[in-house]
Amino acid sequence: MSDATNSGVDERIKQQSRLRQALIRPELGGICGTIIVFILFFIFASDSGMFNSQGVMNWSVVSAQFMIIAVGACLLMIAGEFDLSVGSMIGFSGMMIAIFGVTLGWPIWMAIIVTFLMAMAIGWLNGFIVVRTGLPSFIVTLAFLFILRGFTIFLPQVIERKTIIGGIKDKAEGDFLGTMFGGKILTGLFQWFGDMGIIATFERGNRAGQPVVDGIPMLIVWAIFLVIVGHILLTRTQFGNWIFAAGGDAEAARNSGVPVNRVKISMFMFSAFCATVFATCQVMEFGSAGADRGLLKEFEAIIAVVIGGALLTGGYGSVIGAALGALIFGVVQQGLFFAGVESSLFRVFLGVILLGAVILNTYIRRIITGER
């Protein structure tokens, strides 16, 4: 008789303590990192304005930028693949919106829709090449990193004789889809906050009496929306189980009836979708598109996901953890400015946090699971 039979406990239904369940969660490193970062900056930058309404909005916007692309990168990494073309996709998508909307004179809503379709088609092509050829996604998407960046520089130079195209804000004025990416919500509520003295208001000038924070940018709304959708998709749906299976053991997943190729291609398309959301919000905010937009964003997205507890080998991770990794990114980047620290040290802090989060996640998981 087996030990399980002798003890009267079936290992398959063995109960785990809440502490054990918490310690093996992929978000552990992200949670610890977030707590540490907030404590440090509360100690060293609490009197700098970092935690007043305007300071909170500053690092929230930066965190939301990282969060949008981190959601797409997270789901793709859990599926066992990488997308190194995210940064170039941001630049390319923003430039295509500008070319369609400003140079060709299309309505902004049409320019946005066509750009999303183009980006997702490129994402599909990335995924198709990976699953059909068996080439590493690192190589395929690295190639598209250069291809898309090259077109992003080439097209505006040929069409406009420059690498920055402006005038998007004027074209987007009153456009319903442009407002969904470049507007703000809860403006009335924030005005009430200002009137009640809950948040600061401008004392003089044309904006006297108006709150210094007059609403929540759609960039933050999109970040929260994508995190919620990604988390529900990953943890509450059959497709989420397929994502874990495709990244954990693709061959075993195929033998179990999981459409691994379809899952991976869908995740490449979703990664491109998230990059285009970022790009659209960016061009609506700045009113222009530049050929250099999105540089290194692919690595920042991957770092945020890894800080959030995802494994580079796939099959393990969390959207909430990726969101926390993005929050750490934004808080550290803005916190160094508020604390008066040399901004070039941002990468140093980021590297320390990344290494610490990975070591913590790996160490705790090995203790709990008995892995070597």
mmCIF file of C-alpha atoms in Angstrom:
data_model
loop_
_atom_site.group_PDB
_atom_site.id
_atom_site.type_symbol
_atom_site.label_atom_id
_atom_site.label_comp_id
_atom_site.label_asym_id
_atom_site.label_seq_id
_atom_site.Cartn_x
_atom_site.Cartn_y
_atom_site.Cartn_z
ATOM 1 C CA MET A 1 0.000 0.000 0.000
ATOM 2 C CA SER A 2 1.196 3.495 -0.737
ATOM 3 C CA ASP A 3 2.065 6.046 1.902
ATOM 4 C CA ALA A 4 -0.895 8.147 0.786
ATOM 5 C CA THR A 5 -3.218 5.202 1.377
ATOM 6 C CA ASN A 6 -1.664 4.428 4.754
ATOM 7 C CA SER A 7 -2.043 8.003 5.911
ATOM 8 C CA GLY A 8 -5.581 8.190 4.599
ATOM 9 C CA VAL A 9 -4.794 11.358 2.616
ATOM 10 C CA ASP A 10 -4.973 11.585 -1.171
ATOM 11 C CA GLU A 11 -2.150 13.871 -2.356
ATOM 12 C CA ARG A 12 -4.340 15.088 -5.212
ATOM 13 C CA ILE A 13 -6.812 16.690 -2.820
ATOM 14 C CA LYS A 14 -4.391 17.594 -0.054
ATOM 15 C CA GLN A 15 -5.249 20.956 1.454
ATOM 16 C CA GLN A 16 -2.644 23.715 1.467
ATOM 17 C CA SER A 17 -2.458 26.384 4.131
ATOM 18 C CA ARG A 18 -3.289 29.956 3.191
ATOM 19 C CA LEU A 19 0.305 30.955 3.958
ATOM 20 C CA ARG A 20 1.678 28.334 1.580
ATOM 21 C CA GLN A 21 -0.754 29.381 -1.139
ATOM 22 C CA ALA A 22 0.262 33.028 -0.671
ATOM 23 C CA LEU A 23 3.984 32.277 -0.783
ATOM 24 C CA ILE A 24 3.826 30.424 -4.087
ATOM 25 C CA ARG A 25 1.792 33.163 -5.800
ATOM 26 C CA PRO A 26 3.725 34.798 -8.679
ATOM 27 C CA GLU A 27 2.781 38.251 -7.383
ATOM 28 C CA LEU A 28 4.901 37.826 -4.239
ATOM 29 C CA GLY A 29 7.978 39.620 -5.589
ATOM 30 C CA GLY A 30 5.870 42.419 -7.037
ATOM 31 C CA ILE A 31 3.986 42.918 -3.774
ATOM 32 C CA CYS A 32 7.181 43.007 -1.714
ATOM 33 C CA GLY A 33 8.872 45.313 -4.203
ATOM 34 C CA THR A 34 5.892 47.695 -4.235
ATOM 35 C CA ILE A 35 5.798 47.898 -0.436
ATOM 36 C CA ILE A 36 9.541 48.513 -0.190
ATOM 37 C CA VAL A 37 9.509 51.181 -2.904
ATOM 38 C CA PHE A 38 6.610 53.092 -1.345
ATOM 39 C CA ILE A 39 8.193 52.953 2.115
ATOM 40 C CA LEU A 40 11.534 54.226 0.799
ATOM 41 C CA PHE A 41 10.046 57.145 -1.107
ATOM 42 C CA PHE A 42 7.643 57.990 1.692
ATOM 43 C CA ILE A 43 10.679 58.315 3.965
ATOM 44 C CA PHE A 44 12.915 60.243 1.563
ATOM 45 C CA ALA A 45 10.434 62.165 -0.608
ATOM 46 C CA SER A 46 7.242 62.607 1.413
ATOM 47 C CA ASP A 47 7.760 66.376 1.724
ATOM 48 C CA SER A 48 8.617 66.883 -1.954
ATOM 49 C CA GLY A 49 5.077 66.792 -3.317
ATOM 50 C CA MET A 50 5.323 63.209 -4.539
ATOM 51 C CA PHE A 51 2.229 62.191 -2.604
ATOM 52 C CA ASN A 52 0.038 65.234 -3.190
ATOM 53 C CA SER A 53 -2.628 65.118 -5.898
ATOM 54 C CA GLN A 54 -0.359 66.293 -8.708
ATOM 55 C CA GLY A 55 2.523 64.065 -7.652
ATOM 56 C CA VAL A 56 0.283 61.004 -7.443
ATOM 57 C CA MET A 57 -1.080 61.772 -10.904
ATOM 58 C CA ASN A 58 2.447 62.094 -12.311
ATOM 59 C CA TRP A 59 3.647 58.667 -11.227
ATOM 60 C CA SER A 60 0.247 57.110 -11.925
ATOM 61 C CA VAL A 61 0.408 58.220 -15.564
ATOM 62 C CA VAL A 62 3.949 56.868 -15.972
ATOM 63 C CA SER A 63 2.963 53.591 -14.282
ATOM 64 C CA ALA A 64 -0.092 53.300 -16.545
ATOM 65 C CA GLN A 65 2.128 53.574 -19.615
ATOM 66 C CA PHE A 66 4.222 50.637 -18.466
ATOM 67 C CA MET A 67 1.113 48.762 -17.331
ATOM 68 C CA ILE A 68 -0.588 48.803 -20.739
ATOM 69 C CA ILE A 69 2.305 47.110 -22.539
ATOM 70 C CA ALA A 70 3.097 44.875 -19.554
ATOM 71 C CA VAL A 71 -0.338 43.217 -19.756
ATOM 72 C CA GLY A 72 0.255 42.127 -23.345
ATOM 73 C CA ALA A 73 3.826 41.051 -22.613
ATOM 74 C CA CYS A 74 2.676 39.099 -19.540
ATOM 75 C CA LEU A 75 0.091 36.964 -21.333
ATOM 76 C CA LEU A 76 2.499 36.309 -24.190
ATOM 77 C CA MET A 77 5.322 35.313 -21.821
ATOM 78 C CA ILE A 78 3.028 32.975 -19.893
ATOM 79 C CA ALA A 79 2.232 31.408 -23.274
ATOM 80 C CA GLY A 80 5.974 30.813 -23.643
ATOM 81 C CA GLU A 81 6.899 33.528 -26.154
ATOM 82 C CA PHE A 82 8.498 36.993 -26.332
ATOM 83 C CA ASP A 83 7.708 40.075 -28.381
ATOM 84 C CA LEU A 84 10.716 42.337 -28.857
ATOM 85 C CA SER A 85 8.892 44.458 -31.453
ATOM 86 C CA VAL A 86 6.632 46.191 -28.880
ATOM 87 C CA GLY A 87 8.658 49.411 -28.777
ATOM 88 C CA SER A 88 8.860 49.657 -32.557
ATOM 89 C CA MET A 89 5.148 48.861 -32.796
ATOM 90 C CA ILE A 90 4.429 51.848 -30.537
ATOM 91 C CA GLY A 91 6.407 54.161 -32.804
ATOM 92 C CA PHE A 92 4.971 52.630 -35.991
ATOM 93 C CA SER A 93 1.341 52.754 -34.826
ATOM 94 C CA GLY A 94 1.615 56.358 -33.679
ATOM 95 C CA MET A 95 3.175 57.351 -36.981
ATOM 96 C CA MET A 96 0.486 55.575 -39.012
ATOM 97 C CA ILE A 97 -2.258 57.401 -37.092
ATOM 98 C CA ALA A 98 -0.517 60.692 -37.900
ATOM 99 C CA ILE A 99 -0.036 59.838 -41.575
ATOM 100 C CA PHE A 100 -3.608 58.631 -42.041
ATOM 101 C CA GLY A 101 -5.200 61.410 -39.983
ATOM 102 C CA VAL A 102 -3.035 64.444 -40.751
ATOM 103 C CA THR A 103 -1.219 63.783 -44.031
ATOM 104 C CA LEU A 104 -4.024 61.912 -45.811
ATOM 105 C CA GLY A 105 -6.811 63.808 -44.046
ATOM 106 C CA TRP A 106 -8.804 60.815 -42.843
ATOM 107 C CA PRO A 107 -11.122 61.197 -39.842
ATOM 108 C CA ILE A 108 -9.167 60.340 -36.699
ATOM 109 C CA TRP A 109 -11.557 57.521 -35.786
ATOM 110 C CA MET A 110 -10.879 55.864 -39.137
ATOM 111 C CA ALA A 111 -7.114 56.364 -38.789
ATOM 112 C CA ILE A 112 -7.201 54.748 -35.344
ATOM 113 C CA ILE A 113 -9.284 51.752 -36.448
ATOM 114 C CA VAL A 114 -7.156 51.070 -39.536
ATOM 115 C CA THR A 115 -3.972 51.379 -37.469
ATOM 116 C CA PHE A 116 -5.270 48.869 -34.920
ATOM 117 C CA LEU A 117 -6.125 46.439 -37.731
ATOM 118 C CA MET A 118 -2.657 46.856 -39.256
ATOM 119 C CA ALA A 119 -0.925 46.349 -35.904
ATOM 120 C CA MET A 120 -2.908 43.229 -35.069
ATOM 121 C CA ALA A 121 -2.240 41.864 -38.569
ATOM 122 C CA ILE A 122 1.492 42.326 -37.923
ATOM 123 C CA GLY A 123 1.048 40.609 -34.560
ATOM 124 C CA TRP A 124 -0.684 37.744 -36.353
ATOM 125 C CA LEU A 125 2.212 37.547 -38.821
ATOM 126 C CA ASN A 126 4.716 37.422 -35.954
ATOM 127 C CA GLY A 127 2.830 34.558 -34.336
ATOM 128 C CA PHE A 128 2.266 32.721 -37.617
ATOM 129 C CA ILE A 129 5.969 32.759 -38.485
ATOM 130 C CA VAL A 130 6.896 31.538 -35.006
ATOM 131 C CA VAL A 131 4.457 28.602 -34.898
ATOM 132 C CA ARG A 132 4.940 27.554 -38.529
ATOM 133 C CA THR A 133 8.738 27.739 -38.699
ATOM 134 C CA GLY A 134 9.575 26.815 -35.121
ATOM 135 C CA LEU A 135 11.978 29.755 -34.947
ATOM 136 C CA PRO A 136 12.437 31.350 -31.530
ATOM 137 C CA SER A 137 10.083 34.275 -31.056
ATOM 138 C CA PHE A 138 13.113 36.225 -29.842
ATOM 139 C CA ILE A 139 14.591 36.101 -33.357
ATOM 140 C CA VAL A 140 11.358 36.692 -35.280
ATOM 141 C CA THR A 141 10.245 39.693 -33.243
ATOM 142 C CA LEU A 142 13.779 41.091 -33.167
ATOM 143 C CA ALA A 143 13.596 41.161 -36.960
ATOM 144 C CA PHE A 144 10.267 42.998 -36.792
ATOM 145 C CA LEU A 145 11.769 45.421 -34.270
ATOM 146 C CA PHE A 146 14.102 46.624 -37.026
ATOM 147 C CA ILE A 147 11.541 46.352 -39.830
ATOM 148 C CA LEU A 148 8.904 48.437 -38.039
ATOM 149 C CA ARG A 149 11.420 50.999 -36.769
ATOM 150 C CA GLY A 150 12.794 51.344 -40.278
ATOM 151 C CA PHE A 151 9.331 52.023 -41.744
ATOM 152 C CA THR A 152 8.587 54.435 -38.880
ATOM 153 C CA ILE A 153 11.614 56.528 -39.885
ATOM 154 C CA PHE A 154 11.324 56.044 -43.659
ATOM 155 C CA LEU A 155 7.629 56.793 -44.266
ATOM 156 C CA PRO A 156 7.384 60.279 -42.713
ATOM 157 C CA GLN A 157 10.676 61.298 -44.337
ATOM 158 C CA VAL A 158 9.388 60.300 -47.776
ATOM 159 C CA ILE A 159 5.902 61.756 -47.273
ATOM 160 C CA GLU A 160 6.519 64.804 -45.067
ATOM 161 C CA ARG A 161 10.317 65.284 -45.288
ATOM 162 C CA LYS A 162 10.499 65.101 -41.477
ATOM 163 C CA THR A 163 10.375 62.505 -38.693
ATOM 164 C CA ILE A 164 7.788 64.234 -36.503
ATOM 165 C CA ILE A 165 4.208 64.848 -37.652
ATOM 166 C CA GLY A 166 2.077 67.224 -35.593
ATOM 167 C CA GLY A 167 -1.462 68.570 -35.818
ATOM 168 C CA ILE A 168 -3.156 65.486 -34.387
ATOM 169 C CA LYS A 169 -4.888 67.345 -31.542
ATOM 170 C CA ASP A 170 -6.580 69.734 -33.947
ATOM 171 C CA LYS A 171 -7.736 66.852 -36.149
ATOM 172 C CA ALA A 172 -8.985 64.894 -33.121
ATOM 173 C CA GLU A 173 -11.064 67.779 -31.771
ATOM 174 C CA GLY A 174 -14.574 66.429 -31.173
ATOM 175 C CA ASP A 175 -13.714 62.984 -32.535
ATOM 176 C CA PHE A 176 -15.482 60.335 -30.438
ATOM 177 C CA LEU A 177 -12.713 57.729 -30.754
ATOM 178 C CA GLY A 178 -9.965 60.267 -30.232
ATOM 179 C CA THR A 179 -11.643 61.254 -26.960
ATOM 180 C CA MET A 180 -11.613 57.618 -25.841
ATOM 181 C CA PHE A 181 -7.828 57.695 -25.961
ATOM 182 C CA GLY A 182 -6.987 61.325 -25.265
ATOM 183 C CA GLY A 183 -9.712 62.645 -22.999
ATOM 184 C CA LYS A 184 -10.306 62.615 -19.249
ATOM 185 C CA ILE A 185 -13.074 61.280 -17.047
ATOM 186 C CA LEU A 186 -14.580 62.447 -13.727
ATOM 187 C CA THR A 187 -13.699 66.087 -14.451
ATOM 188 C CA GLY A 188 -16.781 67.277 -12.557
ATOM 189 C CA LEU A 189 -15.826 65.231 -9.508
ATOM 190 C CA PHE A 190 -12.306 66.671 -9.465
ATOM 191 C CA GLN A 191 -13.699 70.186 -9.804
ATOM 192 C CA TRP A 192 -15.836 69.462 -6.736
ATOM 193 C CA PHE A 193 -12.736 68.175 -4.912
ATOM 194 C CA GLY A 194 -11.060 71.475 -5.716
ATOM 195 C CA ASP A 195 -14.042 73.542 -4.581
ATOM 196 C CA MET A 196 -14.163 71.616 -1.299
ATOM 197 C CA GLY A 197 -10.428 72.074 -0.723
ATOM 198 C CA ILE A 198 -9.697 68.348 -0.933
ATOM 199 C CA ILE A 199 -7.137 68.896 -3.700
ATOM 200 C CA ALA A 200 -5.153 72.017 -4.571
ATOM 201 C CA THR A 201 -6.397 74.602 -7.068
ATOM 202 C CA PHE A 202 -4.640 77.239 -9.161
ATOM 203 C CA GLU A 203 -4.426 80.543 -7.310
ATOM 204 C CA ARG A 204 -3.955 82.949 -10.208
ATOM 205 C CA GLY A 205 -4.010 83.224 -13.984
ATOM 206 C CA ASN A 206 -6.587 81.987 -16.469
ATOM 207 C CA ARG A 207 -7.039 78.746 -14.524
ATOM 208 C CA ALA A 208 -7.620 80.335 -11.122
ATOM 209 C CA GLY A 209 -9.979 78.198 -9.056
ATOM 210 C CA GLN A 210 -9.529 75.119 -11.242
ATOM 211 C CA PRO A 211 -8.066 71.971 -9.635
ATOM 212 C CA VAL A 212 -4.438 71.183 -10.456
ATOM 213 C CA VAL A 213 -5.657 67.673 -11.292
ATOM 214 C CA ASP A 214 -8.797 68.072 -13.373
ATOM 215 C CA GLY A 215 -9.618 64.449 -14.174
ATOM 216 C CA ILE A 216 -8.313 60.949 -14.779
ATOM 217 C CA PRO A 217 -6.589 60.573 -18.188
ATOM 218 C CA MET A 218 -7.880 57.853 -20.473
ATOM 219 C CA LEU A 219 -4.374 56.354 -20.416
ATOM 220 C CA ILE A 220 -4.983 55.311 -16.788
ATOM 221 C CA VAL A 221 -8.496 54.102 -17.619
ATOM 222 C CA TRP A 222 -7.131 51.906 -20.408
ATOM 223 C CA ALA A 223 -4.422 50.525 -18.105
ATOM 224 C CA ILE A 224 -6.963 49.547 -15.440
ATOM 225 C CA PHE A 225 -9.320 48.110 -18.056
ATOM 226 C CA LEU A 226 -6.618 45.954 -19.655
ATOM 227 C CA VAL A 227 -5.393 44.687 -16.273
ATOM 228 C CA ILE A 228 -8.936 43.658 -15.301
ATOM 229 C CA VAL A 229 -9.637 42.005 -18.664
ATOM 230 C CA GLY A 230 -6.256 40.257 -18.700
ATOM 231 C CA HIS A 231 -6.671 38.994 -15.139
ATOM 232 C CA ILE A 232 -10.184 37.652 -15.796
ATOM 233 C CA LEU A 233 -9.078 36.055 -19.073
ATOM 234 C CA LEU A 234 -6.133 34.354 -17.389
ATOM 235 C CA THR A 235 -7.812 33.155 -14.197
ATOM 236 C CA ARG A 236 -11.496 32.720 -14.999
ATOM 237 C CA THR A 237 -11.681 31.299 -18.521
ATOM 238 C CA GLN A 238 -10.788 28.134 -20.376
ATOM 239 C CA PHE A 239 -8.629 30.203 -22.716
ATOM 240 C CA GLY A 240 -6.594 31.274 -19.684
ATOM 241 C CA ASN A 241 -5.942 27.625 -18.858
ATOM 242 C CA TRP A 242 -4.848 27.125 -22.449
ATOM 243 C CA ILE A 243 -2.374 30.029 -22.123
ATOM 244 C CA PHE A 244 -0.750 28.398 -19.077
ATOM 245 C CA ALA A 245 -0.728 25.008 -20.792
ATOM 246 C CA ALA A 246 0.793 26.354 -24.025
ATOM 247 C CA GLY A 247 3.638 27.975 -22.090
ATOM 248 C CA GLY A 248 4.174 25.160 -19.603
ATOM 249 C CA ASP A 249 4.463 22.181 -21.960
ATOM 250 C CA ALA A 250 3.303 22.870 -25.503
ATOM 251 C CA GLU A 251 3.557 19.244 -26.688
ATOM 252 C CA ALA A 252 1.592 17.869 -23.745
ATOM 253 C CA ALA A 253 -0.970 20.638 -24.248
ATOM 254 C CA ARG A 254 -1.399 19.664 -27.912
ATOM 255 C CA ASN A 255 -1.881 16.041 -26.929
ATOM 256 C CA SER A 256 -4.591 17.184 -24.528
ATOM 257 C CA GLY A 257 -6.457 18.997 -27.283
ATOM 258 C CA VAL A 258 -5.276 22.561 -26.555
ATOM 259 C CA PRO A 259 -5.015 24.655 -29.780
ATOM 260 C CA VAL A 260 -1.505 25.787 -28.914
ATOM 261 C CA ASN A 261 -0.789 27.529 -32.213
ATOM 262 C CA ARG A 262 -4.018 29.529 -32.061
ATOM 263 C CA VAL A 263 -3.311 30.517 -28.467
ATOM 264 C CA LYS A 264 0.202 31.757 -29.239
ATOM 265 C CA ILE A 265 -0.880 33.690 -32.340
ATOM 266 C CA SER A 266 -3.728 35.293 -30.376
ATOM 267 C CA MET A 267 -1.294 36.429 -27.707
ATOM 268 C CA PHE A 268 1.015 38.008 -30.300
ATOM 269 C CA MET A 269 -2.014 39.883 -31.639
ATOM 270 C CA PHE A 270 -2.980 40.983 -28.135
ATOM 271 C CA SER A 271 0.557 42.231 -27.507
ATOM 272 C CA ALA A 272 0.327 44.329 -30.693
ATOM 273 C CA PHE A 273 -3.100 45.581 -29.574
ATOM 274 C CA CYS A 274 -1.713 46.768 -26.223
ATOM 275 C CA ALA A 275 1.218 48.500 -27.933
ATOM 276 C CA THR A 276 -1.213 50.332 -30.217
ATOM 277 C CA VAL A 277 -3.357 51.405 -27.256
ATOM 278 C CA PHE A 278 -0.213 52.925 -25.739
ATOM 279 C CA ALA A 279 0.704 54.607 -29.036
ATOM 280 C CA THR A 280 -2.782 56.044 -29.574
ATOM 281 C CA CYS A 281 -2.956 57.489 -26.061
ATOM 282 C CA GLN A 282 0.518 58.936 -26.555
ATOM 283 C CA VAL A 283 -0.177 60.721 -29.841
ATOM 284 C CA MET A 284 -3.472 62.075 -28.490
ATOM 285 C CA GLU A 285 -1.678 63.436 -25.429
ATOM 286 C CA PHE A 286 1.257 65.034 -27.263
ATOM 287 C CA GLY A 287 -0.619 65.899 -30.449
ATOM 288 C CA SER A 288 2.198 64.511 -32.573
ATOM 289 C CA ALA A 289 3.922 61.316 -33.655
ATOM 290 C CA GLY A 290 7.703 60.882 -33.651
ATOM 291 C CA ALA A 291 9.922 58.277 -35.250
ATOM 292 C CA ASP A 292 11.788 57.743 -31.979
ATOM 293 C CA ARG A 293 8.733 56.929 -29.855
ATOM 294 C CA GLY A 294 8.711 53.622 -27.993
ATOM 295 C CA LEU A 295 12.463 53.066 -27.839
ATOM 296 C CA LEU A 296 13.374 50.284 -25.347
ATOM 297 C CA LYS A 297 9.744 49.843 -24.279
ATOM 298 C CA GLU A 298 9.898 46.135 -25.147
ATOM 299 C CA PHE A 299 12.559 45.574 -22.491
ATOM 300 C CA GLU A 300 10.723 47.692 -19.929
ATOM 301 C CA ALA A 301 7.581 45.620 -20.493
ATOM 302 C CA ILE A 302 9.470 42.356 -20.042
ATOM 303 C CA ILE A 303 11.203 43.665 -16.901
ATOM 304 C CA ALA A 304 7.856 44.709 -15.397
ATOM 305 C CA VAL A 305 6.460 41.235 -16.083
ATOM 306 C CA VAL A 306 9.486 39.498 -14.566
ATOM 307 C CA ILE A 307 9.356 41.731 -11.479
ATOM 308 C CA GLY A 308 5.714 40.670 -11.263
ATOM 309 C CA GLY A 309 6.741 37.023 -10.931
ATOM 310 C CA ALA A 310 6.469 35.571 -14.451
ATOM 311 C CA LEU A 311 8.999 32.962 -15.552
ATOM 312 C CA LEU A 312 11.017 33.533 -18.706
ATOM 313 C CA THR A 313 10.401 29.875 -19.562
ATOM 314 C CA GLY A 314 6.624 30.370 -19.691
ATOM 315 C CA GLY A 315 3.694 28.672 -18.015
ATOM 316 C CA TYR A 316 3.789 30.788 -14.858
ATOM 317 C CA GLY A 317 2.867 34.384 -14.112
ATOM 318 C CA SER A 318 0.182 36.857 -13.169
ATOM 319 C CA VAL A 319 -1.354 39.950 -14.754
ATOM 320 C CA ILE A 320 -1.714 41.513 -11.306
ATOM 321 C CA GLY A 321 1.987 40.864 -10.715
ATOM 322 C CA ALA A 322 2.849 42.519 -14.041
ATOM 323 C CA ALA A 323 0.713 45.522 -13.065
ATOM 324 C CA LEU A 324 2.618 45.787 -9.771
ATOM 325 C CA GLY A 325 5.894 45.589 -11.677
ATOM 326 C CA ALA A 326 4.720 48.479 -13.861
ATOM 327 C CA LEU A 327 3.696 50.427 -10.749
ATOM 328 C CA ILE A 328 7.190 49.941 -9.323
ATOM 329 C CA PHE A 329 8.600 51.235 -12.615
ATOM 330 C CA GLY A 330 6.532 54.418 -12.503
ATOM 331 C CA VAL A 331 7.030 55.131 -8.812
ATOM 332 C CA VAL A 332 10.802 54.645 -8.975
ATOM 333 C CA GLN A 333 11.188 56.750 -12.115
ATOM 334 C CA GLN A 334 9.206 59.679 -10.729
ATOM 335 C CA GLY A 335 10.286 59.129 -7.117
ATOM 336 C CA LEU A 336 13.950 59.678 -7.946
ATOM 337 C CA PHE A 337 13.041 63.043 -9.437
ATOM 338 C CA PHE A 338 11.023 64.062 -6.383
ATOM 339 C CA ALA A 339 13.783 62.835 -4.048
ATOM 340 C CA GLY A 340 16.368 64.913 -5.911
ATOM 341 C CA VAL A 341 18.386 61.867 -6.938
ATOM 342 C CA GLU A 342 20.324 61.863 -10.210
ATOM 343 C CA SER A 343 17.889 60.519 -12.816
ATOM 344 C CA SER A 344 20.550 58.320 -14.423
ATOM 345 C CA LEU A 345 20.387 56.110 -11.315
ATOM 346 C CA PHE A 346 16.901 54.999 -12.351
ATOM 347 C CA ARG A 347 18.353 52.050 -14.252
ATOM 348 C CA VAL A 348 20.486 51.092 -11.254
ATOM 349 C CA PHE A 349 17.463 51.050 -8.934
ATOM 350 C CA LEU A 350 15.489 49.143 -11.541
ATOM 351 C CA GLY A 351 18.198 46.504 -11.924
ATOM 352 C CA VAL A 352 18.417 46.013 -8.145
ATOM 353 C CA ILE A 353 14.627 45.664 -7.857
ATOM 354 C CA LEU A 354 14.507 43.248 -10.808
ATOM 355 C CA LEU A 355 17.254 41.045 -9.400
ATOM 356 C CA GLY A 356 15.795 41.121 -5.893
ATOM 357 C CA ALA A 357 12.278 40.255 -7.055
ATOM 358 C CA VAL A 358 13.473 37.337 -9.198
ATOM 359 C CA ILE A 359 15.692 35.923 -6.432
ATOM 360 C CA LEU A 360 12.887 36.254 -3.872
ATOM 361 C CA ASN A 361 10.320 34.583 -6.126
ATOM 362 C CA THR A 362 12.692 31.754 -7.058
ATOM 363 C CA TYR A 363 13.911 31.154 -3.500
ATOM 364 C CA ILE A 364 10.464 31.098 -1.907
ATOM 365 C CA ARG A 365 9.042 28.870 -4.647
ATOM 366 C CA ARG A 366 11.870 26.370 -4.264
ATOM 367 C CA ILE A 367 11.389 26.207 -0.485
ATOM 368 C CA ILE A 368 7.647 25.693 -0.758
ATOM 369 C CA THR A 369 7.586 23.276 -3.702
ATOM 370 C CA GLY A 370 10.814 21.408 -2.955
ATOM 371 C CA GLU A 371 12.286 22.263 -6.372
ATOM 372 C CA ARG A 372 16.053 22.175 -6.824
#
